[in-house]
CSV table of C-alpha atoms in Angstrom, one decimal:
chain,number,residue,atom,x,y,z
A,1,MET,CA,92.5,102.4,101.3
A,2,SER,CA,99.4,105.1,107.3
A,3,ASP,CA,101.2,105.3,110.7
A,4,HIS,CA,104.4,106.1,112.6
A,5,GLU,CA,107.4,107.6,110.9
A,6,PHE,CA,110.3,109.8,112.0
A,7,GLU,CA,109.5,113.5,111.7
A,8,ASN,CA,113.0,114.2,110.3
A,9,ASP,CA,115.5,111.6,109.2
A,10,GLU,CA,118.1,114.1,107.8
A,11,VAL,CA,121.6,114.0,109.2
A,12,ARG,CA,122.7,117.6,109.7
A,13,VAL,CA,126.4,118.7,109.8
A,14,PRO,CA,127.8,122.1,110.7
A,15,ALA,CA,128.1,124.7,107.9
A,16,GLY,CA,131.3,124.2,106.0
A,17,GLY,CA,131.6,120.5,106.5
A,18,ILE,CA,132.3,118.0,109.3
A,19,PHE,CA,135.8,119.4,109.8
A,20,ASP,CA,134.8,123.1,110.0
A,21,GLU,CA,136.7,124.7,112.9
A,22,SER,CA,133.8,127.3,113.4
A,23,SER,CA,131.3,124.6,114.2
A,24,GLU,CA,129.1,125.1,117.3
A,25,ILE,CA,130.8,122.2,119.2
A,26,GLU,CA,134.3,123.4,118.5
A,27,ARG,CA,133.5,127.0,119.4
A,28,SER,CA,132.0,125.9,122.7
A,29,LEU,CA,135.1,123.9,123.5
A,30,LEU,CA,137.5,126.5,122.5
A,31,ASN,CA,135.7,129.2,124.5
A,32,GLU,CA,136.5,127.1,127.6
A,33,VAL,CA,140.3,127.6,126.9
A,34,PRO,CA,141.8,130.8,128.5
A,35,GLY,CA,143.0,133.3,125.9
A,36,TYR,CA,140.4,132.6,123.2
A,37,ARG,CA,137.3,134.4,122.3
A,38,SER,CA,134.7,134.1,119.5
A,39,VAL,CA,134.3,136.9,116.9
A,40,HIS,CA,131.6,136.8,114.2
A,41,GLY,CA,131.5,133.0,114.3
A,42,SER,CA,135.4,132.6,114.2
A,43,THR,CA,137.5,131.5,117.0
A,44,LEU,CA,140.4,133.9,117.6
A,45,PRO,CA,143.1,134.2,120.3
A,46,THR,CA,142.6,137.1,122.7
A,47,ASP,CA,146.3,137.6,123.3
A,48,SER,CA,147.1,138.9,119.7
A,49,PRO,CA,150.7,139.9,120.3
A,50,LYS,CA,151.6,136.2,120.8
A,51,VAL,CA,150.1,135.3,117.4
A,52,ALA,CA,151.5,136.4,114.1
A,53,SER,CA,149.1,138.6,112.1
A,54,VAL,CA,147.5,137.2,109.0
A,55,ALA,CA,149.6,139.6,106.8
A,56,SER,CA,152.8,138.4,108.3
A,57,SER,CA,151.9,134.7,108.3
A,58,PRO,CA,154.1,132.6,105.9
A,59,ARG,CA,152.3,131.4,102.8
A,60,ILE,CA,151.9,127.7,102.4
A,61,PRO,CA,153.1,126.6,99.0
A,62,PRO,CA,150.6,124.6,96.9
A,63,LEU,CA,151.0,120.9,96.5
A,64,PRO,CA,152.9,119.7,93.5
A,65,ALA,CA,150.8,118.9,90.4
A,66,ALA,CA,151.6,115.2,90.7
A,67,ASN,CA,150.4,115.1,94.3
A,68,SER,CA,147.2,117.0,93.4
A,69,ALA,CA,146.4,114.5,90.7
A,70,THR,CA,147.0,111.7,93.2
A,71,LEU,CA,144.6,113.3,95.7
A,72,ASN,CA,141.9,113.8,93.0
A,73,ASP,CA,142.2,110.1,92.1
A,74,SER,CA,142.0,108.9,95.6
A,75,PHE,CA,139.1,111.0,96.9
A,76,GLN,CA,135.8,111.0,95.0
A,77,PRO,CA,132.9,113.3,95.8
A,78,MET,CA,130.1,111.7,97.8
A,79,PRO,CA,127.0,110.8,95.7
A,80,ASP,CA,124.0,113.0,96.0
A,81,PRO,CA,121.3,111.1,98.0
A,82,GLN,CA,118.4,112.8,96.1
A,83,ALA,CA,120.0,111.8,92.8
A,84,GLN,CA,120.3,108.2,94.0
A,85,ALA,CA,116.7,108.1,95.3
A,86,SER,CA,115.4,109.1,91.8
A,87,VAL,CA,117.1,106.0,90.4
A,88,VAL,CA,116.7,103.3,93.1
A,89,PRO,CA,113.1,102.8,94.2
A,90,GLU,CA,112.3,103.2,97.9
A,91,SER,CA,111.5,100.1,100.0
A,92,PRO,CA,107.8,99.4,100.7
A,93,LEU,CA,106.3,100.1,104.2
A,94,TRP,CA,107.0,97.2,106.6
A,95,LYS,CA,104.4,94.6,107.2
A,96,PRO,CA,104.5,91.1,108.9
A,97,THR,CA,106.1,88.3,107.0
A,98,ILE,CA,105.2,85.3,109.1
A,99,ARG,CA,101.7,85.8,110.6
A,100,HIS,CA,98.6,86.2,108.3
A,101,PRO,CA,97.5,89.8,107.6
A,102,MET,CA,94.4,91.2,109.3
A,103,ALA,CA,91.4,92.8,107.6
A,104,LEU,CA,89.0,95.7,108.0
A,105,LEU,CA,85.2,95.5,108.2
A,106,LYS,CA,83.3,98.8,107.8
A,107,ILE,CA,79.7,98.9,109.0
A,108,VAL,CA,78.3,101.5,106.5
A,109,ASP,CA,76.1,104.3,107.7
A,110,ASP,CA,72.7,104.7,106.1
A,111,GLY,CA,72.8,106.7,103.0
A,112,ASN,CA,76.6,107.1,102.5
A,113,ASP,CA,79.9,105.1,102.2
A,114,GLU,CA,81.2,106.1,105.6
A,115,GLY,CA,80.8,104.2,108.9
A,116,GLU,CA,82.4,102.4,111.8
A,117,THR,CA,85.5,100.3,111.0
A,118,ILE,CA,86.3,97.1,112.8
A,119,ARG,CA,89.9,95.7,112.7
A,120,MET,CA,89.6,91.9,112.4
A,121,ARG,CA,92.6,90.5,114.3
A,122,GLY,CA,91.0,87.1,114.9
A,123,ASP,CA,90.0,84.3,112.4
A,124,LYS,CA,86.2,84.8,112.4
A,125,VAL,CA,83.6,87.5,112.7
A,126,LEU,CA,79.9,86.6,113.2
A,127,ILE,CA,77.1,89.0,112.0
A,128,GLY,CA,73.6,88.8,113.4
A,129,ARG,CA,70.5,90.5,114.9
A,130,THR,CA,70.9,88.9,118.3
A,131,GLU,CA,74.2,87.0,118.2
A,132,GLY,CA,77.7,87.6,117.0
A,133,ASP,CA,80.6,90.1,117.0
A,134,VAL,CA,78.5,92.6,115.0
A,135,VAL,CA,74.9,92.8,116.2
A,136,ILE,CA,72.3,95.0,114.4
A,137,SER,CA,69.4,94.5,116.8
A,138,HIS,CA,67.0,96.9,115.2
A,139,ASP,CA,67.0,95.3,111.7
A,140,ILE,CA,64.1,92.9,111.5
A,141,THR,CA,65.2,91.6,108.1
A,142,MET,CA,68.5,90.3,109.6
A,143,ALA,CA,68.5,86.8,111.1
A,144,PRO,CA,69.7,86.1,114.7
A,145,ARG,CA,72.8,84.5,113.2
A,146,HIS,CA,73.0,85.9,109.7
A,147,ALA,CA,76.5,85.5,108.1
A,148,SER,CA,80.1,84.9,109.0
A,149,ILE,CA,83.5,86.0,107.7
A,150,THR,CA,86.2,83.3,108.3
A,151,ARG,CA,89.9,83.2,107.5
A,152,VAL,CA,90.7,80.0,105.5
A,153,PRO,CA,94.0,78.1,105.9
A,154,ASN,CA,95.7,79.9,103.0
A,155,GLY,CA,95.1,83.2,104.7
A,156,THR,CA,92.3,84.5,102.5
A,157,TRP,CA,88.8,85.3,103.8
A,158,GLU,CA,85.4,83.7,103.1
A,159,LEU,CA,81.9,85.1,103.4
A,160,THR,CA,79.2,82.6,104.2
A,161,ASP,CA,75.4,83.0,104.7
A,162,LEU,CA,74.2,81.0,107.7
A,163,GLY,CA,70.8,80.1,106.3
A,164,SER,CA,69.2,83.5,106.8
A,165,PRO,CA,65.6,83.8,105.4
A,166,GLU,CA,66.4,87.1,103.6
A,167,GLY,CA,69.8,86.1,102.4
A,168,THR,CA,73.2,87.7,102.0
A,169,PHE,CA,73.9,89.8,98.9
A,170,LEU,CA,77.2,90.6,97.2
A,171,ARG,CA,77.7,93.8,95.0
A,172,VAL,CA,78.7,92.8,91.5
A,173,THR,CA,79.1,94.5,88.1
A,174,SER,CA,77.4,91.7,86.2
A,175,ALA,CA,76.1,88.2,86.5
A,176,THR,CA,74.5,85.4,84.6
A,177,LEU,CA,71.1,84.4,85.9
A,178,ARG,CA,70.2,80.8,86.7
A,179,ARG,CA,66.9,79.3,88.0
A,180,GLY,CA,66.4,80.7,91.4
A,181,SER,CA,68.9,83.6,91.0
A,182,THR,CA,67.8,86.5,93.3
A,183,PHE,CA,69.2,90.0,93.1
A,184,LEU,CA,68.6,93.5,94.5
A,185,ILE,CA,68.4,96.8,92.6
A,186,GLY,CA,67.6,99.8,94.9
A,187,SER,CA,65.3,98.3,97.6
A,188,THR,CA,63.6,95.9,95.2
A,189,LYS,CA,64.4,92.2,95.3
A,190,LEU,CA,63.8,90.2,92.1
A,191,LEU,CA,63.7,86.4,91.5
A,192,PHE,CA,64.6,85.0,88.1
A,193,THR,CA,62.1,82.2,87.0
A,194,PRO,CA,62.9,80.6,83.6
A,195,ALA,CA,60.0,79.2,81.5
A,196,ALA,CA,59.2,75.5,81.7
A,197,ASP,CA,60.5,73.5,78.7
A,198,GLU,CA,57.1,72.7,77.4
A,199,SER,CA,55.3,75.8,78.4
A,200,ASP,CA,54.0,78.8,76.5
A,201,GLU,CA,55.2,81.1,79.2
A,202,VAL,CA,58.4,83.1,78.9
A,203,ASP,CA,61.2,83.7,81.4
A,204,ALA,CA,60.3,86.3,84.0
A,205,LEU,CA,61.4,88.3,87.0
A,206,MET,CA,59.2,88.0,90.1
A,207,GLU,CA,59.3,90.8,92.8
A,208,VAL,CA,59.9,89.3,96.2
A,209,ARG,CA,58.4,91.2,99.1
A,210,LEU,CA,58.8,90.7,102.9
A,211,PHE,CA,55.1,90.1,103.1
A,212,GLY,CA,53.5,88.5,100.1
A,213,ALA,CA,54.3,88.2,96.4
A,214,GLY,CA,54.9,91.3,94.2
A,215,GLU,CA,54.8,92.2,90.5
A,216,ARG,CA,55.8,89.8,87.7
A,217,PHE,CA,58.0,91.1,84.8
A,218,PRO,CA,57.9,88.9,81.6
A,219,LEU,CA,61.2,88.7,79.7
A,220,GLU,CA,60.2,88.7,76.1
A,221,GLY,CA,62.7,89.3,73.4
A,222,GLN,CA,66.5,89.5,73.7
A,223,PHE,CA,67.2,92.7,75.5
A,224,HIS,CA,65.7,94.7,78.4
A,225,ILE,CA,66.5,97.8,80.4
A,226,LEU,CA,65.5,98.0,84.0
A,227,GLY,CA,65.0,101.4,85.5
A,228,ASN,CA,62.7,103.9,87.1
A,229,GLY,CA,61.1,106.5,84.8
A,230,ASP,CA,63.3,106.7,81.8
A,231,PRO,CA,61.4,106.3,78.5
A,232,ALA,CA,64.0,103.8,77.3
A,233,CYS,CA,63.2,101.3,80.1
A,234,THR,CA,61.4,98.1,79.0
A,235,LEU,CA,61.0,97.0,82.7
A,236,ARG,CA,59.9,99.9,84.9
A,237,ILE,CA,60.3,99.5,88.6
A,238,SER,CA,58.7,102.0,91.0
A,239,ASP,CA,61.5,102.4,93.5
A,240,ALA,CA,63.1,105.7,94.6
A,241,TYR,CA,66.5,104.0,94.9
A,242,VAL,CA,66.4,102.6,91.4
A,243,SER,CA,68.2,104.8,88.8
A,244,PRO,CA,66.4,105.9,85.7
A,245,LEU,CA,68.6,103.4,83.7
A,246,HIS,CA,69.7,101.0,86.4
A,247,ALA,CA,70.5,97.6,84.7
A,248,VAL,CA,70.7,96.0,81.3
A,249,MET,CA,69.7,92.4,80.6
A,250,THR,CA,70.8,90.5,77.4
A,251,ARG,CA,69.9,87.0,76.4
A,252,THR,CA,73.0,85.0,75.5
A,253,GLU,CA,73.8,81.4,74.7
A,254,ARG,CA,74.5,80.8,78.4
A,255,GLY,CA,71.2,82.5,79.5
A,256,TRP,CA,70.3,86.0,80.6
A,257,LYS,CA,73.2,88.3,81.6
A,258,ILE,CA,72.5,91.3,83.7
A,259,GLU,CA,74.9,94.3,84.0
A,260,ASN,CA,74.8,97.2,86.4
A,261,ARG,CA,74.3,100.8,85.3
A,262,GLY,CA,72.9,102.3,88.5
A,263,ILE,CA,74.5,104.4,91.3
A,264,ASN,CA,73.2,102.1,94.0
A,265,GLY,CA,74.6,99.0,92.4
A,266,LEU,CA,73.6,95.4,91.5
A,267,TRP,CA,73.6,92.9,94.4
A,268,MET,CA,73.4,89.1,93.9
A,269,GLN,CA,72.3,86.7,96.6
A,270,ILE,CA,75.1,84.2,97.5
A,271,ASN,CA,74.2,80.5,97.7
A,272,ALA,CA,77.7,79.2,98.6
A,273,PRO,CA,80.7,80.6,100.5
A,274,ILE,CA,82.5,83.4,98.6
A,275,ARG,CA,86.2,84.0,98.7
A,276,MET,CA,87.1,87.7,99.3
A,277,ARG,CA,90.6,88.5,98.0
A,278,GLN,CA,89.9,92.1,97.3
A,279,PRO,CA,87.7,94.9,98.8
A,280,THR,CA,84.1,93.6,98.7
A,281,GLN,CA,80.7,95.1,99.5
A,282,PHE,CA,77.9,92.9,100.8
A,283,GLN,CA,74.5,93.3,102.5
A,284,CYS,CA,72.9,91.4,105.4
A,285,GLY,CA,69.2,92.3,105.9
A,286,GLU,CA,69.2,96.1,105.2
A,287,GLN,CA,72.7,96.6,106.6
A,288,ARG,CA,75.6,97.1,104.1
A,289,PHE,CA,79.2,96.3,104.8
A,290,ILE,CA,82.6,96.9,103.1
A,291,PHE,CA,85.3,94.3,103.7
A,292,VAL,CA,89.0,95.2,103.0
A,293,PRO,CA,91.7,92.5,103.3
A,294,LEU,CA,95.1,93.8,104.2
A,295,SER,CA,97.6,91.9,102.2
């Protein structure tokens, strides 16, 4: 999901209080005066015959009860800062109040969730194979100008595919499939093709490959499980990055709904600009990204 702060913001006072005569500052000042020396942290005069002994010093009578009551009424003990902090919440960390916030874009390393993080201080970032602010030159599935992230007037961010042949995919938890809906599970790209109105055929998923058409998966019945190897699967996909039980498909009144169950996620191809108001994962070609708006 971080920066400078004071190492110590306590205000320290000498032992015994602010008016303690044995404080370091007063001792150092009194030691400059002839006839005084410091003994065990107390400042005593060196010429003792000129000063009455403690035993012979006159006792100072206590204040009258009435005066004591008046003093107690006038001076109240200082509140405990820790006790106050437990009641009153601390202020949030400072952030700009006039300019729009920036964002973070992480270029994810292959095979994990770590990677290089770019701080987006401008209003647009272009991603591509040969052009842009982020260039992935060795990815042949990425278009020269593949996608862009743009700040819109209200300060939020928008992800747009720039007509790339392989598309831009957004990680989702579930989606309703329409004619032409394309999604990724593991490394397998699937295209939803509904049956024609007057046809004996059923809805189906078509595997889309980089070179040529792939396998066809008919969607008979009302429920399907997509996965790799589990006996419960009704649609088995031979892909090492597909989980044994990767996704569930259910026929509803609005059409087929697909829900993710796999560790590598469900990724839907975007056909229009997508607003990103929260952390978002997306994929261009075979490169995955994590976008984090700082609000």
